Coordinates of C-alpha atoms (C1' of nucleotides) in Angstrom, one line a residue:
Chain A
X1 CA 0.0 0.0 0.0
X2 CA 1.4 3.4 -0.8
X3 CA 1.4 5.4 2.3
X4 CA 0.2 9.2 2.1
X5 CA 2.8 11.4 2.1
X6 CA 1.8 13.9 4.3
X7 CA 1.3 11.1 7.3
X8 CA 4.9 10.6 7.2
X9 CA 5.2 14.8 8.0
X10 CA 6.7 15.7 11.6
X11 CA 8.1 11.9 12.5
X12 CA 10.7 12.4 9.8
X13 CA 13.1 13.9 11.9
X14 CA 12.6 11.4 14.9
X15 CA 13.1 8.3 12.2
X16 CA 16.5 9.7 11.0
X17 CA 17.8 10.0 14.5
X18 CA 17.1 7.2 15.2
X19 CA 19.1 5.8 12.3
X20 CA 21.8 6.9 14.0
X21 CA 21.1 5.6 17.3
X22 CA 23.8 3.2 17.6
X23 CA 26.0 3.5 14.5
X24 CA 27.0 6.1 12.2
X25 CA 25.8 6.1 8.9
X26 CA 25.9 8.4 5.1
X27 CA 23.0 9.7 3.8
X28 CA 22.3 7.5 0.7
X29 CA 22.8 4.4 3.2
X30 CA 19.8 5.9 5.4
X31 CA 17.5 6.3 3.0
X32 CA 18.3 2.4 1.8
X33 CA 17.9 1.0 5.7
X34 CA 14.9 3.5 6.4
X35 CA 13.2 1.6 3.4
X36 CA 14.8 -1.8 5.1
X37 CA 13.6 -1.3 8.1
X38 CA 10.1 -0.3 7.1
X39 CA 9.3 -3.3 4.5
X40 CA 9.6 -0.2 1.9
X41 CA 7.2 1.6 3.2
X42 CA 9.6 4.7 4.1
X43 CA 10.9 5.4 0.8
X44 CA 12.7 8.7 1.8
X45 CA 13.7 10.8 -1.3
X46 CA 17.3 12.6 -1.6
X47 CA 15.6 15.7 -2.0
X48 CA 14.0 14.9 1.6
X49 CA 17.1 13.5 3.2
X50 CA 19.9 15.9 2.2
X51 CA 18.3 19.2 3.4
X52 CA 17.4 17.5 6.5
X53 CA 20.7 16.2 7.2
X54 CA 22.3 19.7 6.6
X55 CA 19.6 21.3 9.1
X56 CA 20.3 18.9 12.0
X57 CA 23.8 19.7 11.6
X58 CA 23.4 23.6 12.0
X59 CA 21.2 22.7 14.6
X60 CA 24.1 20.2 16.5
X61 CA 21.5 17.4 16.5
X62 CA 24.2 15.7 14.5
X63 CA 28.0 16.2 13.3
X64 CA 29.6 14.7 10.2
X65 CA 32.6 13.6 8.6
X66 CA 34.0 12.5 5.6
X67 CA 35.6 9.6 5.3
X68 CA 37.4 8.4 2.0
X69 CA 37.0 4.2 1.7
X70 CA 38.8 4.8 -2.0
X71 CA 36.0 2.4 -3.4
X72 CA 33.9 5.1 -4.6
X73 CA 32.9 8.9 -4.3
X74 CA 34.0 10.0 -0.6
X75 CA 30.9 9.6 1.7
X76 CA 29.9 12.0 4.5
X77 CA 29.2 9.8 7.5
X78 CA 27.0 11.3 10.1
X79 CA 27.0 10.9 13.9
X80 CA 24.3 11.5 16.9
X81 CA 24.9 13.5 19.2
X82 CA 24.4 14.3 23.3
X83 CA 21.8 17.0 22.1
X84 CA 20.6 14.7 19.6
X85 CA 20.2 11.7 21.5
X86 CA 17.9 13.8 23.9
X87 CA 15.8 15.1 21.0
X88 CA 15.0 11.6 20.2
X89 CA 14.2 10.5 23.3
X90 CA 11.5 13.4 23.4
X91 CA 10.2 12.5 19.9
X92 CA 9.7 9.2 20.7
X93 CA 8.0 9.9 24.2
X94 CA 6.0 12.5 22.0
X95 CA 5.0 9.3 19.3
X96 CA 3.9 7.4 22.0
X97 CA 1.3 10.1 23.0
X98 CA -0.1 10.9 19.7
X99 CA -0.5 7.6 18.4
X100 CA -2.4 6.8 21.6
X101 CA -4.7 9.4 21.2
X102 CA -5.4 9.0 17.7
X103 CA -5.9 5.5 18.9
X104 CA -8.5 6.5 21.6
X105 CA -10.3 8.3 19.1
X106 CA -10.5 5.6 16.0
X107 CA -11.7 3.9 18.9
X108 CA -14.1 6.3 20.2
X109 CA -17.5 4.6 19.0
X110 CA -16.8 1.6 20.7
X111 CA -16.3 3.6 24.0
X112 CA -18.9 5.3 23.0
X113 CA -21.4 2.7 22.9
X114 CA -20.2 0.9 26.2
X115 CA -21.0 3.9 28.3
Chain B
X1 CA 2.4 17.4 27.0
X2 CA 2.6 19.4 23.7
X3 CA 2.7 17.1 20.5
X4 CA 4.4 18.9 17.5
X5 CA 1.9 20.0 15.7
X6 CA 3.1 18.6 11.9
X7 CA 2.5 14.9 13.2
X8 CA -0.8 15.5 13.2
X9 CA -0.6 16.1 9.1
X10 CA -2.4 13.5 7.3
X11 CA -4.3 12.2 9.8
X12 CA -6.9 15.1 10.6
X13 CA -9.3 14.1 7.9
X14 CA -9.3 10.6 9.3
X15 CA -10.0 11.7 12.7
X16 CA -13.2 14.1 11.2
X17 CA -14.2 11.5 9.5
X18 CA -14.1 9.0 12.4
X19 CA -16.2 11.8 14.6
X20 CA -19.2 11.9 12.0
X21 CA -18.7 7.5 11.7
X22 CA -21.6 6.9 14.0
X23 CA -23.6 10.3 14.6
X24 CA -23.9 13.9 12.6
X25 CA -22.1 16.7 14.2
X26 CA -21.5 20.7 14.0
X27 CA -18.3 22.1 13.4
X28 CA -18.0 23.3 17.1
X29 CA -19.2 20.3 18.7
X30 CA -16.5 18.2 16.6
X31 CA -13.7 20.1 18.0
X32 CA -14.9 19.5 21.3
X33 CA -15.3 15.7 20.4
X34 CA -12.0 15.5 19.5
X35 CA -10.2 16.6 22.8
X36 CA -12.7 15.2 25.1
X37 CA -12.0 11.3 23.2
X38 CA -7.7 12.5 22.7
X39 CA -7.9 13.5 26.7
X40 CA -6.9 17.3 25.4
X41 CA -4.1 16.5 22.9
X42 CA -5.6 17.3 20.3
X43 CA -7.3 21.0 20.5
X44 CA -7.9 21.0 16.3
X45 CA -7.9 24.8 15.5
X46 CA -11.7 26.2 14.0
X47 CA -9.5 28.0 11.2
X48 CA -8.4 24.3 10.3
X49 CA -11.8 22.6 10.7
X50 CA -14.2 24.9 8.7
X51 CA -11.9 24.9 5.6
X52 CA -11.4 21.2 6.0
X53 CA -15.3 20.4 6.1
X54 CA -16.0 22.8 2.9
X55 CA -13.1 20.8 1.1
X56 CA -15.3 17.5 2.1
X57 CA -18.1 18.6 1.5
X58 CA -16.8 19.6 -2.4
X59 CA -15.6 15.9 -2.1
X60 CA -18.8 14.5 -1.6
X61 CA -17.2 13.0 1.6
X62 CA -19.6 14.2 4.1
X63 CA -23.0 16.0 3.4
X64 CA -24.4 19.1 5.6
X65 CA -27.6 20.5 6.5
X66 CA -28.8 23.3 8.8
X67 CA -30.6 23.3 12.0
X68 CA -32.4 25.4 14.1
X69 CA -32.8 24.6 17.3
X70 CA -33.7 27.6 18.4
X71 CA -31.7 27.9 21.9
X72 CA -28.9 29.8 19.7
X73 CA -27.5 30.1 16.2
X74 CA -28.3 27.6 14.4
X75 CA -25.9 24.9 13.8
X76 CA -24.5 23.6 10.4
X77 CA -24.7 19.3 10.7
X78 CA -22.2 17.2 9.1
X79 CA -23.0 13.7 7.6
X80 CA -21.1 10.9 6.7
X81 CA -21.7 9.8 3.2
X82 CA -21.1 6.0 1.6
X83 CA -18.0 7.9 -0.4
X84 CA -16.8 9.4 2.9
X85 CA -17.1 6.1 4.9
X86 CA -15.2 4.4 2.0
X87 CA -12.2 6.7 2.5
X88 CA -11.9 6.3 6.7
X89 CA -12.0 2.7 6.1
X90 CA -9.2 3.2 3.7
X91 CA -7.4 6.0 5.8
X92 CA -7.4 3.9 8.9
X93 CA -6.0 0.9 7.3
X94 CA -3.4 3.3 6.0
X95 CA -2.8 4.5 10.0
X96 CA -2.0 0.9 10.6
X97 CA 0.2 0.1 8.3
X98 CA 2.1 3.9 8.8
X99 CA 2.4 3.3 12.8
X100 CA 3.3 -0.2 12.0
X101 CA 6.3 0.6 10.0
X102 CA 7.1 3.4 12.1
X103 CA 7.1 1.4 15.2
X104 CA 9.2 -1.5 13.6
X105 CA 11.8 1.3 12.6
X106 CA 11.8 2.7 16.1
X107 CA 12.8 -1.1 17.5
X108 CA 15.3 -1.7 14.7
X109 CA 18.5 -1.4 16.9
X110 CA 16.6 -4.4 18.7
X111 CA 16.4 -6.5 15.6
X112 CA 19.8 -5.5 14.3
X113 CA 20.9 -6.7 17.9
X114 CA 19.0 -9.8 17.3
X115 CA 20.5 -11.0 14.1
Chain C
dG1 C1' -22.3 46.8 30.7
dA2 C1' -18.4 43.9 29.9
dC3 C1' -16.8 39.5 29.2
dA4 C1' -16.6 34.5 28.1
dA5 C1' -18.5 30.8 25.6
dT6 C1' -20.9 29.2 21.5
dA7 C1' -20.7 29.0 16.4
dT8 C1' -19.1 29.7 11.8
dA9 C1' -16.0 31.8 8.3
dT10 C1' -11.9 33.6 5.5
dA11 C1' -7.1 35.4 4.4
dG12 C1' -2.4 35.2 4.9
dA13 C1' 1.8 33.1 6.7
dC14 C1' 4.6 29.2 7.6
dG15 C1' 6.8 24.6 7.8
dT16 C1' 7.5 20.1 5.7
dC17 C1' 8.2 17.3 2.0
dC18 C1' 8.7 16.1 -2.8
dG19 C1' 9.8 16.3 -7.9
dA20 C1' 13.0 17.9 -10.9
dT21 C1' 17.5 18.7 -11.9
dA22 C1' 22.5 18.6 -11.5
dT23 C1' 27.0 16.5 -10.7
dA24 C1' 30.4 12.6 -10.3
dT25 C1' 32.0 7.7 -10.2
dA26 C1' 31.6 2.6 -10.8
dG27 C1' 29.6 -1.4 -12.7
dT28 C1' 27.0 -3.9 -16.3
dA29 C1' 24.9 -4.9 -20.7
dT30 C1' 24.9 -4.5 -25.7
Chain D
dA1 C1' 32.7 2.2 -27.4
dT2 C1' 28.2 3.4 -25.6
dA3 C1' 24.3 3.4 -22.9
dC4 C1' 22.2 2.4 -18.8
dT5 C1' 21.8 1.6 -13.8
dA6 C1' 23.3 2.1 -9.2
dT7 C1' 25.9 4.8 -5.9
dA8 C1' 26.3 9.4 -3.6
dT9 C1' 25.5 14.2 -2.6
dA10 C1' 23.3 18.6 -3.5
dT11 C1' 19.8 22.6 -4.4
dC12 C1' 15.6 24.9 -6.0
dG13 C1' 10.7 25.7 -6.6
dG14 C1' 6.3 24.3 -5.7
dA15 C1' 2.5 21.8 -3.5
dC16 C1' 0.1 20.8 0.6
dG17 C1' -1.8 21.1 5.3
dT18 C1' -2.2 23.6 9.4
dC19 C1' -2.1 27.7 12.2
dT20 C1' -2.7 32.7 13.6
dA21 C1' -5.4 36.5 13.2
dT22 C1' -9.4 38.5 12.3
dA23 C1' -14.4 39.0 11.6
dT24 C1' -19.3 38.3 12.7
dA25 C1' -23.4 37.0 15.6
dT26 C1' -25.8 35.0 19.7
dT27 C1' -26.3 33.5 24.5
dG28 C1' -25.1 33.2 29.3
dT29 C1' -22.6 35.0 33.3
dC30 C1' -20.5 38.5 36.4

DNA sequence: GACAATATATAGACGTCCGATATATAGTAT
DNA sequence: ATACTATATATCGGACGTCTATATATTGTC
């Protein structure tokens, strides 16, 4: 089933970070794991990824380097960090909530009806 | 707590639709609905609603009639139509399958740990 | 008489994501 | 040789969904 886009919009972030959470990883091999991961339901687009990436740095969610395996082009490698690792404990505490209310309401007309 | 507000993206038609799955409603009363079954988390704003129903309505999603009740001004009911009920059965399927993948990425460093 | 709650409505601003496009290298098929 | 696909990163413009602010009208409360 394709998934509407605009579900995927605010958990974005929280998915990439936790990417990271526990290994370092370059951009192109997020976007293949995320779609791992997933069963291909995440299919995260370059044009999605890269700006994102580039944001979280500025905002020292994450730090980068290059590093040159000589197999091919040079890949940037990107790391979680303390501030990071924080944020993605709140998104995922903030997931947890929302999910169970939108939960409570699919639900609603059940509750409804014992009451 | 306060959930980002871009998760909920995507999923406020689903959770409109769900209101009006069971009983007709007035714009007011559905925003009500929807923080008294959410315990508060979601407070959906009436410059979102009232937009969203028009767009519906356009759809043939929902159907509305007036009706005076004669306590105050009278309220603008919205109905569910077969189209409309069609799509929450569709959009809910879709919530399982989006929280589903999301929730299978969020244990991946579990799986990985697994293997 | 002022204020809050009920009830609906629209315009403008903003954030997020994607499609399109660009660049560069390596491997495979014809 | 040449074309195509996969790997790898990057940026821009636009679409979409939600919010803030504002407006209007009625009822109930202080």
């Amino acid at each position: 089933m394709a998934i509407d886009k605009s579900l995927l919009t605010g958990s974005t972030t929280m998915l990439v970070l936790k990417l990271l959470d526990g290994q370092d990883m370059y951009g192109y091999q997020m976007i293949e794991e995320l779609a791992r991961r997933s069963d291909r339901t995440f299919e995260l687009k370059a044009g999605t990824l890269y700006p994102l990436l580039h944001t979280l740095e500025d905002k020292e969610l994450i730090r980068s380097y290059e590093k040159d395996e000589k197999t091919q082009r040079p890949r940037r490698y990107y790391q979680l960090s303390r501030k990071g690792k924080k944020l993605l404990a709140d998104k995922q505490a903030e997931w947890t909530v929302y999910t169970g209310a939108v939960n409570r309401v699919l639900r609603g007309g059940a509750l409804l009806a014992d009451a």
